[in-house]
mmCIF file of C-alpha atoms in Angstrom:
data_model
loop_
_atom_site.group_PDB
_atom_site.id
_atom_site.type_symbol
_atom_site.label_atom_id
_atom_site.label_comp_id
_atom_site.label_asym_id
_atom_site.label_seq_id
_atom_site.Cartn_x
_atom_site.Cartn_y
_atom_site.Cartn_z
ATOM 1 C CA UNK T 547 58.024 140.901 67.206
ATOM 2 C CA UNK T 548 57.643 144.293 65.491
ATOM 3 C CA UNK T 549 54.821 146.474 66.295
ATOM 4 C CA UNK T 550 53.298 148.257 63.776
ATOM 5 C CA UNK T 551 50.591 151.442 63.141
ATOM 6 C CA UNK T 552 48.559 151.427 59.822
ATOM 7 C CA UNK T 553 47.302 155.270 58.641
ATOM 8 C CA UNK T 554 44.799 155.095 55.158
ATOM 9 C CA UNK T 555 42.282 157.282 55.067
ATOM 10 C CA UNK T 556 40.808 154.294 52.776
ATOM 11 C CA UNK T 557 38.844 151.609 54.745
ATOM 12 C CA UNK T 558 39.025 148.556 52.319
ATOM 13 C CA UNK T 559 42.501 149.812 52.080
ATOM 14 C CA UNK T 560 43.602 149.837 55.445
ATOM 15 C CA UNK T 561 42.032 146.530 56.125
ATOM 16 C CA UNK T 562 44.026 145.101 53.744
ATOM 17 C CA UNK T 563 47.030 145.899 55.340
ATOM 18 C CA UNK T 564 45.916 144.819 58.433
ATOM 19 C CA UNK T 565 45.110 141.331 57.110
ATOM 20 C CA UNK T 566 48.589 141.490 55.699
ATOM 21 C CA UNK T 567 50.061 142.323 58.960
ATOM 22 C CA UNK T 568 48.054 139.473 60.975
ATOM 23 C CA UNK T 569 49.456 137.066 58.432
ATOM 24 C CA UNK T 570 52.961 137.622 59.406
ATOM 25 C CA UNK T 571 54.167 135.962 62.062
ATOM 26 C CA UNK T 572 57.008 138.627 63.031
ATOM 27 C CA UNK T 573 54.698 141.662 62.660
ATOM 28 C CA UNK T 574 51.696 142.593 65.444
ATOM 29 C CA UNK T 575 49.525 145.696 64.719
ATOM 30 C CA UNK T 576 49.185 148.021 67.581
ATOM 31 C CA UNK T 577 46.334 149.919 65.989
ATOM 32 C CA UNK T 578 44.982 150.773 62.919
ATOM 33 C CA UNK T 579 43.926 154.620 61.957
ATOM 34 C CA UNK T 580 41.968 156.550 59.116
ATOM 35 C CA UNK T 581 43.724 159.834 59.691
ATOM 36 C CA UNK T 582 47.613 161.276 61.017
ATOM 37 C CA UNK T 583 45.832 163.028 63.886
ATOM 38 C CA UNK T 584 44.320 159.383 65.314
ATOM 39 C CA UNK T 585 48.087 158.152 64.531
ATOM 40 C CA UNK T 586 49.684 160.876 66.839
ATOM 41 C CA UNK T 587 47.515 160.034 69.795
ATOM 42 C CA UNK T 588 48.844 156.253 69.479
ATOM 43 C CA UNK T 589 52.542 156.927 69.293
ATOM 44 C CA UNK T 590 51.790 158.978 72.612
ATOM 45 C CA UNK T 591 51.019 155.697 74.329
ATOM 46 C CA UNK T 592 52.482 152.912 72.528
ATOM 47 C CA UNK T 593 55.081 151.210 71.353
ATOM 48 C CA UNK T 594 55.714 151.465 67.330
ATOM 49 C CA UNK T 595 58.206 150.070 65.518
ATOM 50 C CA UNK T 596 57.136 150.058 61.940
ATOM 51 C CA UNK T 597 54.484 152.575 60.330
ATOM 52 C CA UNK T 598 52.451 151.886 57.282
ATOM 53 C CA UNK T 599 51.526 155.288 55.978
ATOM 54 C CA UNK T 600 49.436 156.267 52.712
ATOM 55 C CA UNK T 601 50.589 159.360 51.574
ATOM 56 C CA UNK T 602 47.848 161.165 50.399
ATOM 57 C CA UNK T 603 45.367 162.036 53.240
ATOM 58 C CA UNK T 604 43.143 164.678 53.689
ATOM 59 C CA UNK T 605 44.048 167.912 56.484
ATOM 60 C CA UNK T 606 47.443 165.982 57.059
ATOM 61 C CA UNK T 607 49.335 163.796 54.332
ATOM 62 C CA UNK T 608 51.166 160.883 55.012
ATOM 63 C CA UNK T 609 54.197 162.822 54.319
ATOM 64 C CA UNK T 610 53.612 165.879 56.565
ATOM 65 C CA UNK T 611 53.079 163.591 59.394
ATOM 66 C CA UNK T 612 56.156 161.790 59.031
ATOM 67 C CA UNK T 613 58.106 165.023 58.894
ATOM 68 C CA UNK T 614 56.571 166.200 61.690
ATOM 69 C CA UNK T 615 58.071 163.327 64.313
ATOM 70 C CA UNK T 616 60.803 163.778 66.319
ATOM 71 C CA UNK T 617 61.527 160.218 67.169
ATOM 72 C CA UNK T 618 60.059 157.991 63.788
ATOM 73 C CA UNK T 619 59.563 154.388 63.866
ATOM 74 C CA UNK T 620 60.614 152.858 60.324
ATOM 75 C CA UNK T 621 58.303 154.047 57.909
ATOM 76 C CA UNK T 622 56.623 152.293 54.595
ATOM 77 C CA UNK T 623 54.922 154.746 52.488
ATOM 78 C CA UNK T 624 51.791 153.150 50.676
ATOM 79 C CA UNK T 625 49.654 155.436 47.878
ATOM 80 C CA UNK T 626 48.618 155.009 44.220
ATOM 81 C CA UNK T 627 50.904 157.402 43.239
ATOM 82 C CA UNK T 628 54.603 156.621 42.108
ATOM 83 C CA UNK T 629 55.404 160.460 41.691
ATOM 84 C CA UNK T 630 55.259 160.513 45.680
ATOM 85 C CA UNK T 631 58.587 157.652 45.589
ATOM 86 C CA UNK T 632 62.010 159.857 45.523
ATOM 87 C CA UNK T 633 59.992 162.159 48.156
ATOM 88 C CA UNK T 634 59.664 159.539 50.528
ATOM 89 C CA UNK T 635 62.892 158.216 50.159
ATOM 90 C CA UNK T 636 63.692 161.835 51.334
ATOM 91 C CA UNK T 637 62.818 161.476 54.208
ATOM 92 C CA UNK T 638 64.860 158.325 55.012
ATOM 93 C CA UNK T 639 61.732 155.741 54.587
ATOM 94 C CA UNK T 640 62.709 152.382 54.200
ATOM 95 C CA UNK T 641 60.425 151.187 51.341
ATOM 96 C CA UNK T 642 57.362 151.764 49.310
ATOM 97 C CA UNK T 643 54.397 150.152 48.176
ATOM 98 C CA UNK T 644 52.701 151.051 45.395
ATOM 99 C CA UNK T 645 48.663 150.092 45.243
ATOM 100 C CA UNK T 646 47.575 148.118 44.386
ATOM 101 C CA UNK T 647 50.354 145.753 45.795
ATOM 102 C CA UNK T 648 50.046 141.830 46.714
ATOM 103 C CA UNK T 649 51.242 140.269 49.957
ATOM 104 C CA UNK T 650 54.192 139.172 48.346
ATOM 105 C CA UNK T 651 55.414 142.940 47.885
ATOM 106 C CA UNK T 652 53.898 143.707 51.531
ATOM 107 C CA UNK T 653 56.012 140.870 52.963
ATOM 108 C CA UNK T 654 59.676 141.762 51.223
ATOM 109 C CA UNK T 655 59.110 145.826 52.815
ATOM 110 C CA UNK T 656 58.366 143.727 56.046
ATOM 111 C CA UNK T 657 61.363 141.763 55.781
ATOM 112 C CA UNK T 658 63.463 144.831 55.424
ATOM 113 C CA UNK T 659 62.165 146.315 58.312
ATOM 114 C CA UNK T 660 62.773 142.979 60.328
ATOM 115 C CA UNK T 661 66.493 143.431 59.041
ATOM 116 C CA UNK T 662 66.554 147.042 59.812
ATOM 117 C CA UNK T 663 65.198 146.322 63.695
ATOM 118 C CA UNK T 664 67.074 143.294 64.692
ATOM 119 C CA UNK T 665 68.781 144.215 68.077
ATOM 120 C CA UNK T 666 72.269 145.164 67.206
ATOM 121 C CA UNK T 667 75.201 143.069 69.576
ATOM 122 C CA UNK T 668 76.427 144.692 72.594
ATOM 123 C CA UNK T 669 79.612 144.687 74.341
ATOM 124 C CA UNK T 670 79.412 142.108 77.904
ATOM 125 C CA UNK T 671 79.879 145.272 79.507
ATOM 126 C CA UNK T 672 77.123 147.271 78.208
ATOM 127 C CA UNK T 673 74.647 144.066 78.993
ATOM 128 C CA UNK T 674 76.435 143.987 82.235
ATOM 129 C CA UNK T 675 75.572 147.564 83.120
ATOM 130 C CA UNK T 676 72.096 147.152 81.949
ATOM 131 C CA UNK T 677 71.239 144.090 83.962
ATOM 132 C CA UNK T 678 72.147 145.889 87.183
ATOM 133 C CA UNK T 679 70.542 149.125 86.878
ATOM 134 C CA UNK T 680 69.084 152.386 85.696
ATOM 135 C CA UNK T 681 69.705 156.063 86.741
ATOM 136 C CA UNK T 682 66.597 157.967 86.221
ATOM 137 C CA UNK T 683 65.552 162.227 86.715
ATOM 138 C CA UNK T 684 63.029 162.431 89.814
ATOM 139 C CA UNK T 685 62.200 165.963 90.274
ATOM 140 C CA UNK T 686 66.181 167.564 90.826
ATOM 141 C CA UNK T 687 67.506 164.510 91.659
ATOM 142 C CA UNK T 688 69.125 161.857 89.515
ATOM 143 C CA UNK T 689 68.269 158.423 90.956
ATOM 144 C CA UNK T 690 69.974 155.107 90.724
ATOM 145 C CA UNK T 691 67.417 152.229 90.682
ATOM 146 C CA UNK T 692 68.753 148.519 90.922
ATOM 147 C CA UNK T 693 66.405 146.499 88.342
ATOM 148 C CA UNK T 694 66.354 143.655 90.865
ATOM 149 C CA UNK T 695 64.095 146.021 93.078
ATOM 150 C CA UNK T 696 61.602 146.776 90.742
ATOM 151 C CA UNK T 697 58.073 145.162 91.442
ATOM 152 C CA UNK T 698 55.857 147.273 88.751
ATOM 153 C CA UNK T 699 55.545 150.387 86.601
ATOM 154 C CA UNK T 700 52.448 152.554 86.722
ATOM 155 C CA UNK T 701 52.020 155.164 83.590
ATOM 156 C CA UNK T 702 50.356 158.485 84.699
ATOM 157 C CA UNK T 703 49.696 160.780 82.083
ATOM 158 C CA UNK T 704 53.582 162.228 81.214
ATOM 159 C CA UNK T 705 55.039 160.852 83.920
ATOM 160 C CA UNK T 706 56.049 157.031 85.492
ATOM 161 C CA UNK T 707 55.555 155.598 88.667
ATOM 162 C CA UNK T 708 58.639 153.524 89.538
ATOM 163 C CA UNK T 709 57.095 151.027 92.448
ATOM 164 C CA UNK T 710 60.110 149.405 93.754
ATOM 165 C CA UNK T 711 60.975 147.175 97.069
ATOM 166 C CA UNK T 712 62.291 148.747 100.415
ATOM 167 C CA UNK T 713 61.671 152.211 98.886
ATOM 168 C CA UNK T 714 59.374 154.669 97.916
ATOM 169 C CA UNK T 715 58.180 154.906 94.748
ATOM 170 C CA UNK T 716 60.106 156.984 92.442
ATOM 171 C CA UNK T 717 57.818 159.414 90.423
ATOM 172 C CA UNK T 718 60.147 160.392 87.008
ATOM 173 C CA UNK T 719 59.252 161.955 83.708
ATOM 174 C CA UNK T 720 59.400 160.005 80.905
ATOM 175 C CA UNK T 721 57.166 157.467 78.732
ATOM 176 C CA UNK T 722 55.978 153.986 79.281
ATOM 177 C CA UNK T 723 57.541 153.304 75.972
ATOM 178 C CA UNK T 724 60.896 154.742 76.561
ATOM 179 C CA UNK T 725 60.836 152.680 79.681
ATOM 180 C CA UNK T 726 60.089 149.452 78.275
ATOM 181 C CA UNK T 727 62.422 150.101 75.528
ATOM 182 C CA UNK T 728 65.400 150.350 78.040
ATOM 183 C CA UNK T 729 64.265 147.622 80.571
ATOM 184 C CA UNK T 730 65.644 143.969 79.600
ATOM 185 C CA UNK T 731 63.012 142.084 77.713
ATOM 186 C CA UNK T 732 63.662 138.505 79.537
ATOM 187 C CA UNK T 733 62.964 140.094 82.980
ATOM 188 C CA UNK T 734 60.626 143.201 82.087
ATOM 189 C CA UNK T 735 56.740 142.780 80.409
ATOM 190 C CA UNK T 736 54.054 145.432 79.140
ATOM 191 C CA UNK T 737 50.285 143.937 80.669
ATOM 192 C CA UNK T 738 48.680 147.048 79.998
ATOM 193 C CA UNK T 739 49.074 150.723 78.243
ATOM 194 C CA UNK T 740 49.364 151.521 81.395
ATOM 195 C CA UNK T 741 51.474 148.955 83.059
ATOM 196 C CA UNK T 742 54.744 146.896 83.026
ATOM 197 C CA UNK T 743 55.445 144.298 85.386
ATOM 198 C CA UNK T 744 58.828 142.447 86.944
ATOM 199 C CA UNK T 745 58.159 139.035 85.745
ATOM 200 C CA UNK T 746 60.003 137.573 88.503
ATOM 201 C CA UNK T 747 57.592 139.539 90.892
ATOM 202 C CA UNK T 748 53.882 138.421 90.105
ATOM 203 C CA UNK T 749 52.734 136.630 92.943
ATOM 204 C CA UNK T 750 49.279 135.712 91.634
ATOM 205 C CA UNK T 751 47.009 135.791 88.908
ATOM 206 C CA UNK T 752 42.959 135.931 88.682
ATOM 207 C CA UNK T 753 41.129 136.804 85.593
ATOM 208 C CA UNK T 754 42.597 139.573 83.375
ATOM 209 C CA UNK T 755 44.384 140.667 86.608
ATOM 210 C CA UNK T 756 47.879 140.391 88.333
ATOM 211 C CA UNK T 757 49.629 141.464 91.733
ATOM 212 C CA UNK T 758 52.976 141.998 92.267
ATOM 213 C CA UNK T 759 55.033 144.030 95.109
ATOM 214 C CA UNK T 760 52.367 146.214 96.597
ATOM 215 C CA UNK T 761 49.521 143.716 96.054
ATOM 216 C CA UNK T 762 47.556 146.342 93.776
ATOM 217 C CA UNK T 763 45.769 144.897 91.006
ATOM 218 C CA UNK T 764 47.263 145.148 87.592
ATOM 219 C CA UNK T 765 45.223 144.773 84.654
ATOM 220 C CA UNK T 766 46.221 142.801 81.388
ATOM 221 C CA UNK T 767 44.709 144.201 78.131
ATOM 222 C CA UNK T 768 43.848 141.801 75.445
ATOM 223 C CA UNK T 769 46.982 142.758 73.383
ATOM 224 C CA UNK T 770 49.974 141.585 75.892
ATOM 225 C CA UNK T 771 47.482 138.388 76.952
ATOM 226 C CA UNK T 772 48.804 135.889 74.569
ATOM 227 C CA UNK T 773 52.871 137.300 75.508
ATOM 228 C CA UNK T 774 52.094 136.635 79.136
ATOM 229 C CA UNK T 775 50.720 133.222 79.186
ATOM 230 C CA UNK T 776 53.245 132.301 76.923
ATOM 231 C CA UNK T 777 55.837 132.919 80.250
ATOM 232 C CA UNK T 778 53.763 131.583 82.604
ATOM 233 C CA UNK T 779 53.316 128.304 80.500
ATOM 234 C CA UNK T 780 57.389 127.811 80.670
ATOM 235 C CA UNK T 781 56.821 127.390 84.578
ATOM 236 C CA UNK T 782 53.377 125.787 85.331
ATOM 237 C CA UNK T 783 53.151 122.400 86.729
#
């Protein structure tokens, strides 16, 4: 699955795309903004792997936003102008659509993309290594943490909270994206913006809540819902 962002200053415009994006099975949108500035807050707190972008937005163009990030998902420039094309090849985008455009343009930039994100293979030893553990900054210490002890992952503001078994929690500074990034998808889920759970931990679920290690509650948002009965399905009798 590829999470995406949609930016268009253009309402009828940018739901468009989103109805483009729910139609395709391999693509999930995270959220769906009318300006850059909405679009930064997002990428602050989720996970993006694909950005639809119009290019020409008031106070901050689709262009000068892309620019301006560090770390860019894979970007596909939309406008009604083809003058803006060489530019955003430029800046390494990986296609563009030029409104008006049909689904079946829409779907061969998303197919790119797909082929552009599929996990690249890794070396026994590398999967090896990341099976077993982590080593993470905690204040001026380096930490090793064993994945296996992991119960949950609380996000507080710039930092994580690492809750773990037969230790203390381990307080590091980094993002609930990065995080989920690194941690093995088979044994590692997002429930929440806030929140990533050991699978193999959960020990029950009520509602739109789950406990694990600790027994705190854990939310699950509406987005990650349909991922995590999709696990639990593979083991209820």
């Amino acid at each position: 699955m590829l999470y995406c962002l949609a930016i268009d200053d253009e309402p009828l415009a940018l739901k468009k795309i989103a109805g483009y994006i729910e139609k395709t099975p391999f693509l999930e949108a995270v959220a769906l903004c009318e300006s850059a500035f909405e679009a930064m807050e997002v990428l602050e707190k989720e996970r993006v792997d694909l950005l639809f972008v119009d290019i020409n937005m008031p106070d901050l163009s689709g262009m000068e936003f892309v620019k301006s990030l560090v770390q860019k998902p894979e970007v596909i420039f939309t406008t009604a102008y083809s003058e803006y094309a060489v530019e955003g090849f430029k800046v390494d985008a990986l296609d563009y659509l030029l409104k008006p455009f049909g689904y079946d343009e829409f779907l061969r930039a998303a197919n790119k993309a797909k082929m552009r994100l599929q996990p690249r293979e890794e070396s026994p030893e590398q999967l090896a290594l990341k099976d077993q553990h982590l080593f993470l900054k905690s204040g001026h210490k380096i930490v090793r943490l064993k994945l296996a002890d992991i119960t949950y992952i609380e996000s507080q503001s710039e930092y994580c909270r690492i809750h773990r078994t037969g230790g203390k929690p381990v307080m590091t500074l980094i993002s609930l994206k990065k995080l989920e990034e690194a941690l093995p998808a088979d044994r590692f889920m997002r429930v929440h913006r806030s929140f990533i759970v050991h699978l193999a931990r959960i020990n029950t679920i009520e509602g739109n809540r789950i406990t694990c290690g600790d027994e705190k509650a854990i939310p699950v948002s509406e987005q990650y819902r349909e991922a995590l009965k999709k696990y639990i399905d593979q083991f209820f009798l």
